[in-house]
Amino acid sequence: MFDNRNGHNSIAMSHLISSAPVVSRSAIKGARPKAAYMLGSESYDMIYPTEVRLALGQLLDIVDLKYFTNKEGGDLPRLDEIEVLLSGWNMKLMDQEFLDSMPNLKVVFYGAGSIRYIATPEFWKRNIQISSSYATNAVPVAEFTMSAILLSLKHFWKFSRMVKSGEGWGDHTRPVPGAFYSKVGVVSCGMTARKTMELLQPFDLDLEVYCPFLTASEADELGVARASLKDIFRNNDVVTLHTPNLPETFGLIGREYFELMPEGATFINTARGQIVREDEMIEVARERPDLSFVLDVTHPEPPVKDSPLLSLPNVVLTPHIAGSMGPEVGRMGASVVSEVKRYLAGKPLKWAVSEELSKRMA
């Protein structure tokens, strides 16, 4: 069944929002905690489509107000009764003024990814629980990345250009890595990288990871090898970047890494453009037409009109589409339902974010 009114597959959505059983005080008449929505108005229907709102309405006593925060100004009213906040992109900064307006707030469910832009030191002092849909938001990025990796191992980008000029046709001895014990290097090992590696498990690939936080035991559990950043670029047929966008990672990847890449290798970036020294990447792309660069992100976005990225034949650009888009966004709201059920059952939140974790999130 497909609900054309909001673009969601109702059967799939129903499965997602009913997958976590609940034993909660919501089953006790009059015991449902008070809750409110607070997020950007353009995000409300996307993150919380009809099916999700109905499910949350059965679990929480949602006040008949939505605090859209991206365009509408004005001071926050006092919301003394609010225990639960349902949020997402473009919510208000949780500063002292915000906290004073909600003295009984106990938990925030953030139906999006990183909370670095909304949490403050004052927020962490209040010991309010916060859960993010960052793991759910990683799913489409991992799907995009897996697809790009498999196509890259077939030299899809190069052959799709060549065939238009009558080239590329030949026998099966052409030097294409394919997905049979080829090598894929992963830069950083956050949630998106882990989900990408999970999706790659059925394939006959050797995976290497560079991540300062990845321990030997974790690498063994993931079935991957640890490597230095230089070895990631030197040894692999495809390198995929998943580094968080932090001040200390700006400009992390530049010429000294790209020029190490083996003949015919591919670099994929679904993280952020700022992590790459773009001018140096462009120089190497010009010097090494054998390499391919698959970029879903650039800096700035979109690229300036005369950027060489727009004309270099070995650069493939997509307009930042790897993350949740359209109906995919509703998956994050569905994950909020599961977390609300855990909260009401008195269980630990599966995707709780600590102050320490928030500092490492993209």
PDB file of N, CA, C and O in Angstrom, residues 16-25 33 48 52 55-56 59-60 84-86 107-112 129-136 331-354 357:
ATOM      1  N   LEU A  16       7.987  -0.458  10.883  1.00  0.00           N
ATOM      2  CA  LEU A  16       9.035   0.243  11.619  1.00  0.00           C
ATOM      3  C   LEU A  16       8.536   0.750  12.963  1.00  0.00           C
ATOM      4  O   LEU A  16       9.215   0.626  13.979  1.00  0.00           O
ATOM      5  N   ILE A  17       7.350   1.333  12.979  1.00  0.00           N
ATOM      6  CA  ILE A  17       6.885   1.978  14.213  1.00  0.00           C
ATOM      7  C   ILE A  17       6.273   0.988  15.194  1.00  0.00           C
ATOM      8  O   ILE A  17       6.022   1.337  16.344  1.00  0.00           O
ATOM      9  N   SER A  18       6.038  -0.255  14.757  1.00  0.00           N
ATOM     10  CA  SER A  18       5.470  -1.245  15.668  1.00  0.00           C
ATOM     11  C   SER A  18       6.481  -2.297  16.076  1.00  0.00           C
ATOM     12  O   SER A  18       6.154  -3.238  16.793  1.00  0.00           O
ATOM     13  N   SER A  19       7.736  -2.152  15.635  1.00  0.00           N
ATOM     14  CA  SER A  19       8.725  -3.208  15.844  1.00  0.00           C
ATOM     15  C   SER A  19       9.188  -3.325  17.288  1.00  0.00           C
ATOM     16  O   SER A  19       9.649  -4.375  17.707  1.00  0.00           O
ATOM     17  N   ALA A  20       9.088  -2.257  18.069  1.00  0.00           N
ATOM     18  CA  ALA A  20       9.540  -2.306  19.460  1.00  0.00           C
ATOM     19  C   ALA A  20       8.342  -2.427  20.400  1.00  0.00           C
ATOM     20  O   ALA A  20       7.501  -1.542  20.458  1.00  0.00           O
ATOM     21  N   PRO A  21       8.212  -3.557  21.124  1.00  0.00           N
ATOM     22  CA  PRO A  21       7.089  -3.713  22.052  1.00  0.00           C
ATOM     23  C   PRO A  21       7.195  -2.706  23.185  1.00  0.00           C
ATOM     24  O   PRO A  21       8.283  -2.228  23.520  1.00  0.00           O
ATOM     25  N   VAL A  22       6.067  -2.367  23.782  1.00  0.00           N
ATOM     26  CA  VAL A  22       6.076  -1.365  24.833  1.00  0.00           C
ATOM     27  C   VAL A  22       5.284  -1.852  26.039  1.00  0.00           C
ATOM     28  O   VAL A  22       4.190  -2.389  25.916  1.00  0.00           O
ATOM     29  N   VAL A  23       5.913  -1.740  27.203  1.00  0.00           N
ATOM     30  CA  VAL A  23       5.220  -1.936  28.469  1.00  0.00           C
ATOM     31  C   VAL A  23       5.443  -0.631  29.210  1.00  0.00           C
ATOM     32  O   VAL A  23       6.531  -0.365  29.701  1.00  0.00           O
ATOM     33  N   SER A  24       4.419   0.206  29.260  1.00  0.00           N
ATOM     34  CA  SER A  24       4.693   1.573  29.674  1.00  0.00           C
ATOM     35  C   SER A  24       3.574   2.160  30.492  1.00  0.00           C
ATOM     36  O   SER A  24       2.473   1.632  30.575  1.00  0.00           O
ATOM     37  N   ARG A  25       3.879   3.288  31.082  1.00  0.00           N
ATOM     38  CA  ARG A  25       2.860   4.013  31.810  1.00  0.00           C
ATOM     39  C   ARG A  25       1.841   4.626  30.877  1.00  0.00           C
ATOM     40  O   ARG A  25       0.800   5.095  31.316  1.00  0.00           O
ATOM     41  N   PRO A  33       2.994  11.084  29.575  1.00  0.00           N
ATOM     42  CA  PRO A  33       3.710  12.339  29.810  1.00  0.00           C
ATOM     43  C   PRO A  33       3.365  13.385  28.763  1.00  0.00           C
ATOM     44  O   PRO A  33       3.073  13.065  27.611  1.00  0.00           O
ATOM     45  N   TYR A  48       8.134  13.631  10.785  1.00  0.00           N
ATOM     46  CA  TYR A  48       7.003  13.058  11.511  1.00  0.00           C
ATOM     47  C   TYR A  48       5.779  12.963  10.603  1.00  0.00           C
ATOM     48  O   TYR A  48       4.817  13.722  10.757  1.00  0.00           O
ATOM     49  N   VAL A  52       3.618   8.250  11.818  1.00  0.00           N
ATOM     50  CA  VAL A  52       4.475   8.461  12.982  1.00  0.00           C
ATOM     51  C   VAL A  52       3.770   9.328  14.012  1.00  0.00           C
ATOM     52  O   VAL A  52       3.794   9.042  15.219  1.00  0.00           O
ATOM     53  N   ALA A  55       1.228   7.308  15.884  1.00  0.00           N
ATOM     54  CA  ALA A  55       1.853   6.408  16.855  1.00  0.00           C
ATOM     55  C   ALA A  55       2.313   7.167  18.093  1.00  0.00           C
ATOM     56  O   ALA A  55       2.103   6.722  19.230  1.00  0.00           O
ATOM     57  N   LEU A  56       2.915   8.326  17.898  1.00  0.00           N
ATOM     58  CA  LEU A  56       3.379   9.121  19.034  1.00  0.00           C
ATOM     59  C   LEU A  56       2.204   9.640  19.849  1.00  0.00           C
ATOM     60  O   LEU A  56       2.282   9.749  21.077  1.00  0.00           O
ATOM     61  N   LEU A  59       1.159   7.303  22.466  1.00  0.00           N
ATOM     62  CA  LEU A  59       2.119   7.088  23.540  1.00  0.00           C
ATOM     63  C   LEU A  59       2.269   8.290  24.463  1.00  0.00           C
ATOM     64  O   LEU A  59       2.590   8.135  25.648  1.00  0.00           O
ATOM     65  N   LEU A  60       2.051   9.482  23.932  1.00  0.00           N
ATOM     66  CA  LEU A  60       2.312  10.718  24.658  1.00  0.00           C
ATOM     67  C   LEU A  60       1.078  11.617  24.638  1.00  0.00           C
ATOM     68  O   LEU A  60       0.258  11.550  23.711  1.00  0.00           O
ATOM     69  N   VAL A  84       8.573  15.738  27.621  1.00  0.00           N
ATOM     70  CA  VAL A  84       9.167  15.126  26.435  1.00  0.00           C
ATOM     71  C   VAL A  84       9.142  16.111  25.281  1.00  0.00           C
ATOM     72  O   VAL A  84       8.089  16.712  24.995  1.00  0.00           O
ATOM     73  N   LEU A  85      10.270  16.276  24.600  1.00  0.00           N
ATOM     74  CA  LEU A  85      10.335  17.139  23.422  1.00  0.00           C
ATOM     75  C   LEU A  85      10.633  16.286  22.200  1.00  0.00           C
ATOM     76  O   LEU A  85      11.556  15.481  22.189  1.00  0.00           O
ATOM     77  N   LEU A  86       9.808  16.469  21.158  1.00  0.00           N
ATOM     78  CA  LEU A  86       9.979  15.778  19.889  1.00  0.00           C
ATOM     79  C   LEU A  86      10.540  16.785  18.908  1.00  0.00           C
ATOM     80  O   LEU A  86       9.905  17.789  18.602  1.00  0.00           O
ATOM     81  N   VAL A 107      13.515  14.624  28.675  1.00  0.00           N
ATOM     82  CA  VAL A 107      14.105  13.896  27.554  1.00  0.00           C
ATOM     83  C   VAL A 107      13.804  14.620  26.250  1.00  0.00           C
ATOM     84  O   VAL A 107      12.714  15.180  26.074  1.00  0.00           O
ATOM     85  N   VAL A 108      14.783  14.619  25.355  1.00  0.00           N
ATOM     86  CA  VAL A 108      14.631  15.193  24.019  1.00  0.00           C
ATOM     87  C   VAL A 108      14.871  14.079  23.009  1.00  0.00           C
ATOM     88  O   VAL A 108      15.899  13.394  23.068  1.00  0.00           O
ATOM     89  N   PHE A 109      13.928  13.913  22.095  1.00  0.00           N
ATOM     90  CA  PHE A 109      14.088  12.962  20.996  1.00  0.00           C
ATOM     91  C   PHE A 109      14.343  13.765  19.725  1.00  0.00           C
ATOM     92  O   PHE A 109      13.455  14.446  19.220  1.00  0.00           O
ATOM     93  N   TYR A 110      15.581  13.698  19.259  1.00  0.00           N
ATOM     94  CA  TYR A 110      16.006  14.497  18.108  1.00  0.00           C
ATOM     95  C   TYR A 110      15.926  13.626  16.860  1.00  0.00           C
ATOM     96  O   TYR A 110      16.769  12.757  16.643  1.00  0.00           O
ATOM     97  N   GLY A 111      14.920  13.865  16.031  1.00  0.00           N
ATOM     98  CA  GLY A 111      14.692  13.050  14.844  1.00  0.00           C
ATOM     99  C   GLY A 111      15.574  13.447  13.682  1.00  0.00           C
ATOM    100  O   GLY A 111      15.091  13.644  12.560  1.00  0.00           O
ATOM    101  N   ALA A 112      16.864  13.564  13.936  1.00  0.00           N
ATOM    102  CA  ALA A 112      17.846  13.908  12.897  1.00  0.00           C
ATOM    103  C   ALA A 112      19.196  13.396  13.378  1.00  0.00           C
ATOM    104  O   ALA A 112      19.247  12.494  14.217  1.00  0.00           O
ATOM    105  N   GLN A 129      18.080  13.652  29.318  1.00  0.00           N
ATOM    106  CA  GLN A 129      18.412  12.631  28.332  1.00  0.00           C
ATOM    107  C   GLN A 129      18.165  13.159  26.921  1.00  0.00           C
ATOM    108  O   GLN A 129      17.227  13.925  26.700  1.00  0.00           O
ATOM    109  N   ILE A 130      19.003  12.756  26.003  1.00  0.00           N
ATOM    110  CA  ILE A 130      18.769  13.119  24.608  1.00  0.00           C
ATOM    111  C   ILE A 130      19.113  11.928  23.715  1.00  0.00           C
ATOM    112  O   ILE A 130      20.126  11.265  23.895  1.00  0.00           O
ATOM    113  N   SER A 131      18.210  11.658  22.799  1.00  0.00           N
ATOM    114  CA  SER A 131      18.390  10.572  21.848  1.00  0.00           C
ATOM    115  C   SER A 131      18.354  11.160  20.447  1.00  0.00           C
ATOM    116  O   SER A 131      17.539  12.035  20.148  1.00  0.00           O
ATOM    117  N   SER A 132      19.247  10.670  19.580  1.00  0.00           N
ATOM    118  CA  SER A 132      19.319  11.169  18.204  1.00  0.00           C
ATOM    119  C   SER A 132      19.034  10.028  17.234  1.00  0.00           C
ATOM    120  O   SER A 132      19.311   8.864  17.520  1.00  0.00           O
ATOM    121  N   SER A 133      18.508  10.395  16.070  1.00  0.00           N
ATOM    122  CA  SER A 133      18.277   9.408  15.002  1.00  0.00           C
ATOM    123  C   SER A 133      19.489   9.302  14.081  1.00  0.00           C
ATOM    124  O   SER A 133      19.350   8.988  12.900  1.00  0.00           O
ATOM    125  N   TYR A 134      20.682   9.554  14.633  1.00  0.00           N
ATOM    126  CA  TYR A 134      21.887   9.565  13.792  1.00  0.00           C
ATOM    127  C   TYR A 134      22.142   8.212  13.137  1.00  0.00           C
ATOM    128  O   TYR A 134      22.602   8.143  11.992  1.00  0.00           O
ATOM    129  N   ALA A 135      21.829   7.126  13.832  1.00  0.00           N
ATOM    130  CA  ALA A 135      22.055   5.803  13.248  1.00  0.00           C
ATOM    131  C   ALA A 135      21.105   5.563  12.081  1.00  0.00           C
ATOM    132  O   ALA A 135      21.480   4.985  11.059  1.00  0.00           O
ATOM    133  N   THR A 136      19.878   6.022  12.221  1.00  0.00           N
ATOM    134  CA  THR A 136      18.895   5.868  11.144  1.00  0.00           C
ATOM    135  C   THR A 136      19.255   6.756   9.964  1.00  0.00           C
ATOM    136  O   THR A 136      19.108   6.356   8.806  1.00  0.00           O
ATOM    137  N   ARG A 331      11.931   7.772   8.137  1.00  0.00           N
ATOM    138  CA  ARG A 331      12.570   6.675   8.877  1.00  0.00           C
ATOM    139  C   ARG A 331      13.100   7.186  10.212  1.00  0.00           C
ATOM    140  O   ARG A 331      13.089   6.460  11.221  1.00  0.00           O
ATOM    141  N   MET A 332      13.571   8.425  10.230  1.00  0.00           N
ATOM    142  CA  MET A 332      14.102   8.980  11.476  1.00  0.00           C
ATOM    143  C   MET A 332      12.984   9.186  12.488  1.00  0.00           C
ATOM    144  O   MET A 332      13.162   8.950  13.688  1.00  0.00           O
ATOM    145  N   GLY A 333      11.813   9.631  12.026  1.00  0.00           N
ATOM    146  CA  GLY A 333      10.671   9.756  12.927  1.00  0.00           C
ATOM    147  C   GLY A 333      10.227   8.416  13.461  1.00  0.00           C
ATOM    148  O   GLY A 333       9.857   8.285  14.638  1.00  0.00           O
ATOM    149  N   ALA A 334      10.265   7.386  12.602  1.00  0.00           N
ATOM    150  CA  ALA A 334       9.899   6.039  13.049  1.00  0.00           C
ATOM    151  C   ALA A 334      10.841   5.562  14.147  1.00  0.00           C
ATOM    152  O   ALA A 334      10.426   4.884  15.093  1.00  0.00           O
ATOM    153  N   SER A 335      12.115   5.925  14.044  1.00  0.00           N
ATOM    154  CA  SER A 335      13.059   5.521  15.089  1.00  0.00           C
ATOM    155  C   SER A 335      12.783   6.258  16.398  1.00  0.00           C
ATOM    156  O   SER A 335      13.055   5.726  17.483  1.00  0.00           O
ATOM    157  N   VAL A 336      12.234   7.471  16.306  1.00  0.00           N
ATOM    158  CA  VAL A 336      11.838   8.198  17.517  1.00  0.00           C
ATOM    159  C   VAL A 336      10.751   7.432  18.253  1.00  0.00           C
ATOM    160  O   VAL A 336      10.763   7.338  19.486  1.00  0.00           O
ATOM    161  N   VAL A 337       9.803   6.858  17.510  1.00  0.00           N
ATOM    162  CA  VAL A 337       8.735   6.073  18.145  1.00  0.00           C
ATOM    163  C   VAL A 337       9.336   4.949  18.974  1.00  0.00           C
ATOM    164  O   VAL A 337       8.941   4.718  20.127  1.00  0.00           O
ATOM    165  N   SER A 338      10.299   4.233  18.405  1.00  0.00           N
ATOM    166  CA  SER A 338      10.929   3.130  19.134  1.00  0.00           C
ATOM    167  C   SER A 338      11.629   3.616  20.395  1.00  0.00           C
ATOM    168  O   SER A 338      11.561   2.967  21.447  1.00  0.00           O
ATOM    169  N   GLU A 339      12.283   4.772  20.303  1.00  0.00           N
ATOM    170  CA  GLU A 339      12.979   5.314  21.466  1.00  0.00           C
ATOM    171  C   GLU A 339      11.993   5.790  22.530  1.00  0.00           C
ATOM    172  O   GLU A 339      12.235   5.616  23.741  1.00  0.00           O
ATOM    173  N   VAL A 340      10.876   6.374  22.120  1.00  0.00           N
ATOM    174  CA  VAL A 340       9.854   6.794  23.081  1.00  0.00           C
ATOM    175  C   VAL A 340       9.325   5.577  23.836  1.00  0.00           C
ATOM    176  O   VAL A 340       9.112   5.619  25.055  1.00  0.00           O
ATOM    177  N   LYS A 341       9.129   4.476  23.127  1.00  0.00           N
ATOM    178  CA  LYS A 341       8.655   3.255  23.781  1.00  0.00           C
ATOM    179  C   LYS A 341       9.656   2.775  24.823  1.00  0.00           C
ATOM    180  O   LYS A 341       9.272   2.342  25.928  1.00  0.00           O
ATOM    181  N   ARG A 342      10.942   2.865  24.521  1.00  0.00           N
ATOM    182  CA  ARG A 342      11.959   2.459  25.496  1.00  0.00           C
ATOM    183  C   ARG A 342      11.915   3.380  26.711  1.00  0.00           C
ATOM    184  O   ARG A 342      12.028   2.921  27.857  1.00  0.00           O
ATOM    185  N   TYR A 343      11.775   4.659  26.465  1.00  0.00           N
ATOM    186  CA  TYR A 343      11.728   5.637  27.568  1.00  0.00           C
ATOM    187  C   TYR A 343      10.540   5.353  28.489  1.00  0.00           C
ATOM    188  O   TYR A 343      10.686   5.325  29.717  1.00  0.00           O
ATOM    189  N   LEU A 344       9.378   5.123  27.900  1.00  0.00           N
ATOM    190  CA  LEU A 344       8.185   4.883  28.697  1.00  0.00           C
ATOM    191  C   LEU A 344       8.261   3.566  29.458  1.00  0.00           C
ATOM    192  O   LEU A 344       7.648   3.411  30.516  1.00  0.00           O
ATOM    193  N   ALA A 345       8.995   2.606  28.907  1.00  0.00           N
ATOM    194  CA  ALA A 345       9.175   1.318  29.577  1.00  0.00           C
ATOM    195  C   ALA A 345      10.277   1.350  30.628  1.00  0.00           C
ATOM    196  O   ALA A 345      10.538   0.346  31.294  1.00  0.00           O
ATOM    197  N   GLY A 346      10.933   2.501  30.774  1.00  0.00           N
ATOM    198  CA  GLY A 346      12.013   2.625  31.742  1.00  0.00           C
ATOM    199  C   GLY A 346      13.288   1.934  31.317  1.00  0.00           C
ATOM    200  O   GLY A 346      14.143   1.615  32.149  1.00  0.00           O
ATOM    201  N   LYS A 347      13.433   1.694  30.025  1.00  0.00           N
ATOM    202  CA  LYS A 347      14.622   1.036  29.499  1.00  0.00           C
ATOM    203  C   LYS A 347      15.641   2.067  29.023  1.00  0.00           C
ATOM    204  O   LYS A 347      15.268   3.195  28.666  1.00  0.00           O
ATOM    205  N   PRO A 348      16.933   1.720  28.985  1.00  0.00           N
ATOM    206  CA  PRO A 348      17.934   2.651  28.450  1.00  0.00           C
ATOM    207  C   PRO A 348      17.632   2.977  26.986  1.00  0.00           C
ATOM    208  O   PRO A 348      17.202   2.108  26.223  1.00  0.00           O
ATOM    209  N   LEU A 349      17.871   4.217  26.607  1.00  0.00           N
ATOM    210  CA  LEU A 349      17.657   4.621  25.220  1.00  0.00           C
ATOM    211  C   LEU A 349      18.761   4.010  24.356  1.00  0.00           C
ATOM    212  O   LEU A 349      19.942   4.081  24.692  1.00  0.00           O
ATOM    213  N   LYS A 350      18.368   3.422  23.253  1.00  0.00           N
ATOM    214  CA  LYS A 350      19.329   2.739  22.382  1.00  0.00           C
ATOM    215  C   LYS A 350      20.290   3.724  21.736  1.00  0.00           C
ATOM    216  O   LYS A 350      21.469   3.423  21.534  1.00  0.00           O
ATOM    217  N   TRP A 351      19.785   4.906  21.397  1.00  0.00           N
ATOM    218  CA  TRP A 351      20.602   5.877  20.673  1.00  0.00           C
ATOM    219  C   TRP A 351      20.809   7.157  21.486  1.00  0.00           C
ATOM    220  O   TRP A 351      20.825   8.254  20.964  1.00  0.00           O
ATOM    221  N   ALA A 352      20.974   6.970  22.804  1.00  0.00           N
ATOM    222  CA  ALA A 352      21.281   8.110  23.666  1.00  0.00           C
ATOM    223  C   ALA A 352      22.624   8.718  23.268  1.00  0.00           C
ATOM    224  O   ALA A 352      23.557   8.007  22.879  1.00  0.00           O
ATOM    225  N   VAL A 353      22.710  10.036  23.373  1.00  0.00           N
ATOM    226  CA  VAL A 353      23.937  10.745  23.036  1.00  0.00           C
ATOM    227  C   VAL A 353      24.487  11.393  24.308  1.00  0.00           C
ATOM    228  O   VAL A 353      23.780  12.144  24.980  1.00  0.00           O
ATOM    229  N   SER A 354      25.736  11.092  24.617  1.00  0.00           N
ATOM    230  CA  SER A 354      26.402  11.704  25.748  1.00  0.00           C
ATOM    231  C   SER A 354      27.120  12.972  25.296  1.00  0.00           C
ATOM    232  O   SER A 354      27.304  13.202  24.103  1.00  0.00           O
ATOM    233  N   LEU A 357      30.181  11.889  23.275  1.00  0.00           N
ATOM    234  CA  LEU A 357      29.860  11.431  21.923  1.00  0.00           C
ATOM    235  C   LEU A 357      29.474  12.594  21.040  1.00  0.00           C
ATOM    236  O   LEU A 357      29.843  12.630  19.846  1.00  0.00           O
TER     237      LEU A 357
END
